[in-house]
XYZ file of N, CA and C in Angstrom:
315
model
N 127.640 47.769 95.907
C 126.388 48.436 96.262
C 126.716 49.879 96.655
N 126.435 50.794 95.756
C 126.729 52.207 95.975
C 125.478 52.876 96.552
N 125.600 53.373 97.776
C 124.450 53.987 98.433
C 124.694 55.464 98.690
N 123.607 56.169 98.918
C 123.638 57.591 99.271
C 122.855 57.759 100.562
N 123.263 58.714 101.369
C 122.539 59.019 102.595
C 121.419 60.005 102.298
N 120.568 60.219 103.277
C 119.495 61.202 103.102
C 120.082 62.599 102.916
N 121.234 62.851 103.529
C 121.909 64.136 103.363
C 122.358 64.328 101.917
N 122.919 63.274 101.318
C 123.358 63.342 99.918
C 122.184 63.637 98.990
N 121.081 62.916 99.204
C 119.905 63.077 98.343
C 119.285 64.463 98.542
N 119.236 64.930 99.787
C 118.679 66.259 100.061
C 119.489 67.338 99.339
N 120.816 67.226 99.389
C 121.666 68.199 98.692
C 121.411 68.155 97.190
N 121.289 66.967 96.657
C 121.044 66.800 95.229
C 119.722 67.435 94.807
N 118.711 67.325 95.676
C 117.385 67.872 95.368
C 117.228 69.334 95.798
N 118.281 69.903 96.409
C 118.255 71.290 96.885
C 117.152 71.498 97.929
N 117.044 70.549 98.856
C 116.118 70.673 99.976
C 116.877 70.335 101.250
N 116.315 70.659 102.389
C 116.964 70.333 103.651
C 116.737 68.857 103.981
N 117.576 68.322 104.865
C 117.380 66.942 105.316
C 116.014 66.794 105.979
N 115.613 67.793 106.749
C 114.310 67.748 107.413
C 113.181 67.672 106.383
N 113.281 68.451 105.314
C 112.265 68.395 104.262
C 112.235 67.023 103.605
N 113.413 66.448 103.373
C 113.480 65.116 102.770
C 112.799 64.092 103.672
N 113.090 64.156 104.967
C 112.455 63.225 105.912
C 110.937 63.433 105.953
N 110.512 64.690 105.956
C 109.078 64.983 105.966
C 108.396 64.456 104.707
N 109.047 64.612 103.557
C 108.472 64.130 102.300
C 108.302 62.614 102.338
N 109.289 61.912 102.884
C 109.199 60.456 102.978
C 108.059 60.065 103.914
N 107.985 60.717 105.070
C 106.932 60.407 106.049
C 105.542 60.679 105.494
N 105.414 61.734 104.701
C 104.115 62.116 104.150
C 103.770 61.338 102.881
N 104.690 60.500 102.399
C 104.424 59.730 101.190
C 104.527 60.555 99.916
N 105.216 61.710 99.993
C 105.388 62.552 98.808
C 106.524 62.013 97.946
N 106.645 62.536 96.748
C 107.635 62.053 95.785
C 109.056 62.175 96.315
N 109.709 61.041 96.434
C 111.118 60.939 96.805
C 111.652 59.669 96.161
N 112.960 59.600 95.944
C 113.519 58.364 95.399
C 113.275 57.197 96.357
N 113.220 55.971 95.846
C 113.030 54.808 96.718
C 114.183 54.695 97.714
N 113.863 54.302 98.930
C 114.880 54.195 99.974
C 114.612 52.975 100.833
N 115.568 52.672 101.697
C 115.414 51.571 102.645
C 116.154 51.935 103.918
N 115.846 51.221 104.978
C 116.468 51.501 106.269
C 117.450 50.403 106.622
N 118.560 50.810 107.200
C 119.535 49.900 107.790
C 119.711 50.401 109.207
N 119.105 49.715 110.153
C 119.081 50.218 111.519
C 118.262 51.493 111.550
N 118.873 52.571 112.012
C 118.171 53.860 112.065
C 118.488 54.749 110.867
N 119.383 54.289 110.007
C 119.782 55.093 108.843
C 118.906 54.802 107.640
N 118.548 55.846 106.912
C 117.809 55.684 105.661
C 118.818 55.843 104.535
N 118.846 54.852 103.652
C 119.782 54.866 102.536
C 119.041 54.777 101.212
N 119.707 55.257 100.176
C 119.166 55.277 98.824
C 120.190 54.616 97.915
N 119.736 53.726 97.049
C 120.628 53.139 96.045
C 120.892 54.207 94.990
N 122.153 54.470 94.734
C 122.526 55.505 93.770
C 121.839 55.274 92.421
N 121.814 54.037 91.965
C 121.189 53.701 90.689
C 119.698 54.059 90.691
N 119.013 53.789 91.802
C 117.577 54.090 91.896
C 117.328 55.594 91.939
N 118.208 56.319 92.624
C 118.063 57.784 92.677
C 118.247 58.366 91.275
N 119.247 57.853 90.553
C 119.490 58.358 89.209
C 118.310 58.046 88.285
N 117.751 56.849 88.392
C 116.579 56.493 87.591
C 115.384 57.385 87.944
N 115.198 57.638 89.228
C 114.089 58.467 89.699
C 114.223 59.882 89.148
N 115.437 60.423 89.230
C 115.673 61.778 88.714
C 115.491 61.832 87.199
N 116.024 60.852 86.503
C 115.907 60.815 85.050
C 114.449 60.793 84.623
N 113.641 60.016 85.342
C 112.216 59.931 85.015
C 111.508 61.265 85.224
N 112.009 62.085 86.131
C 111.343 63.348 86.446
C 111.909 64.547 85.710
N 113.230 64.584 85.526
C 113.814 65.775 84.900
C 114.546 65.490 83.595
N 114.753 64.215 83.284
C 115.357 63.867 82.007
C 116.833 64.141 81.879
N 117.577 64.217 82.974
C 119.021 64.441 82.928
C 119.733 63.191 83.434
N 120.138 62.275 82.537
C 120.729 61.022 82.984
C 122.044 61.185 83.740
N 122.786 62.261 83.544
C 124.053 62.453 84.247
C 123.930 63.323 85.475
N 122.755 63.415 86.058
C 122.512 64.329 87.167
C 123.366 64.026 88.383
N 123.807 62.782 88.539
C 124.564 62.419 89.729
C 126.067 62.363 89.493
N 126.555 62.797 88.367
C 127.981 62.733 88.083
C 128.775 63.447 89.169
N 129.701 62.744 89.779
C 130.565 63.339 90.788
C 130.001 63.349 92.188
N 128.794 62.845 92.420
C 128.230 62.816 93.767
C 128.492 61.440 94.331
N 129.333 61.362 95.356
C 129.685 60.074 95.950
C 128.866 59.771 97.172
N 129.018 58.550 97.677
C 128.288 58.130 98.875
C 128.730 58.922 100.092
N 129.933 59.478 100.049
C 130.426 60.243 101.188
C 129.897 61.668 101.182
N 129.136 62.038 100.158
C 128.520 63.362 100.139
C 129.302 64.391 99.357
N 130.242 63.945 98.494
C 130.971 64.905 97.678
C 129.969 65.647 96.809
N 130.035 66.941 96.828
C 129.013 67.716 96.130
C 129.523 68.382 94.869
N 130.643 67.936 94.325
C 131.197 68.603 93.149
C 130.315 68.471 91.923
N 129.486 67.419 91.840
C 128.654 67.227 90.669
C 127.247 67.749 90.819
N 126.926 68.326 91.940
C 125.575 68.823 92.158
C 125.423 70.163 91.469
N 124.475 70.278 90.566
C 124.304 71.560 89.887
C 123.829 72.638 90.861
N 124.306 73.826 90.630
C 123.923 74.939 91.498
C 122.477 75.341 91.247
N 121.841 75.809 92.291
C 120.466 76.296 92.156
C 120.488 77.567 91.316
N 119.479 77.780 90.492
C 119.459 78.992 89.676
C 119.392 80.241 90.549
N 120.102 81.246 90.137
C 120.108 82.507 90.864
C 119.053 83.427 90.262
N 118.187 83.922 91.088
C 117.136 84.820 90.635
C 117.528 86.248 90.931
N 117.178 87.138 90.053
C 117.492 88.547 90.239
C 116.580 89.175 91.276
N 116.919 90.373 91.741
C 116.092 91.046 92.733
C 114.737 91.453 92.143
N 113.756 91.456 92.974
C 112.420 91.871 92.554
C 112.257 93.334 92.917
N 112.040 94.147 91.900
C 111.870 95.583 92.122
C 110.389 95.854 92.356
N 110.037 96.057 93.589
C 108.647 96.320 93.933
C 108.614 97.310 95.087
N 107.663 98.176 95.048
C 107.531 99.151 96.120
C 106.156 99.021 96.747
N 105.977 99.650 97.866
C 104.678 99.647 98.531
C 103.622 100.280 97.625
N 104.020 101.300 96.865
C 103.079 101.955 95.958
C 102.623 100.989 94.872
N 103.563 100.145 94.377
C 103.203 99.137 93.373
C 102.161 98.185 93.942
N 102.389 97.725 95.170
C 101.458 96.798 95.806
C 100.094 97.424 96.009
N 100.058 98.679 96.420
C 98.785 99.364 96.633
C 98.050 99.541 95.314
N 98.800 99.857 94.253
C 98.183 100.039 92.941
C 97.609 98.717 92.440
N 98.341 97.620 92.639
C 97.849 96.314 92.205
C 96.617 95.917 93.003
N 96.637 96.197 94.297
C 95.494 95.859 95.134
C 94.258 96.654 94.731
N 94.462 97.937 94.393
C 93.342 98.783 93.989
C 92.731 98.285 92.684
N 93.563 97.732 91.799
C 93.068 97.187 90.532
C 92.077 96.057 90.776
N 92.274 95.314 91.849
C 91.448 94.153 92.143
C 90.402 94.444 93.198
N 90.168 95.695 93.514
C 89.143 96.086 94.457
C 89.522 95.922 95.919
N 90.822 95.769 96.208
C 91.252 95.603 97.600
C 91.330 96.970 98.272
N 91.040 96.983 99.559
C 91.118 98.197 100.357
C 92.367 98.102 101.210
N 93.304 99.083 101.116
C 94.528 99.010 101.913
C 94.209 99.088 103.405
N 94.949 98.271 104.191
C 94.748 98.273 105.638
C 95.417 99.476 106.284
N 96.532 99.890 105.748
C 97.256 101.040 106.284
C 97.430 102.050 105.162
N 97.218 103.296 105.461
C 97.426 104.316 104.442
C 98.826 104.886 104.604
N 99.439 105.251 103.489
C 100.775 105.848 103.526
C 100.642 107.285 103.989
N 101.454 107.656 104.939
C 101.397 109.018 105.470
C 102.434 109.882 104.860
């Protein structure tokens, strides 16, 4: 019986443990889990099936062990910097009829 902790699953989903716990409490989409005492555990097989159903990558858990080894966790995509200035924002707001709250001096 290969299990994962909430920490393992949170790392795999690129969310914090707190977010994972909140999602479970709120009934939002999370892999099936069960409790053993105060610990919440996830069956590795069920997590992989859950991920496959949502993202279609059957090998998503390769290298992720129950102890939390993260060598198989894909890195989050890196986004480039957003080039935006206050003038850009004011121009966009003016296009939509917005009135600036502060004027540039």
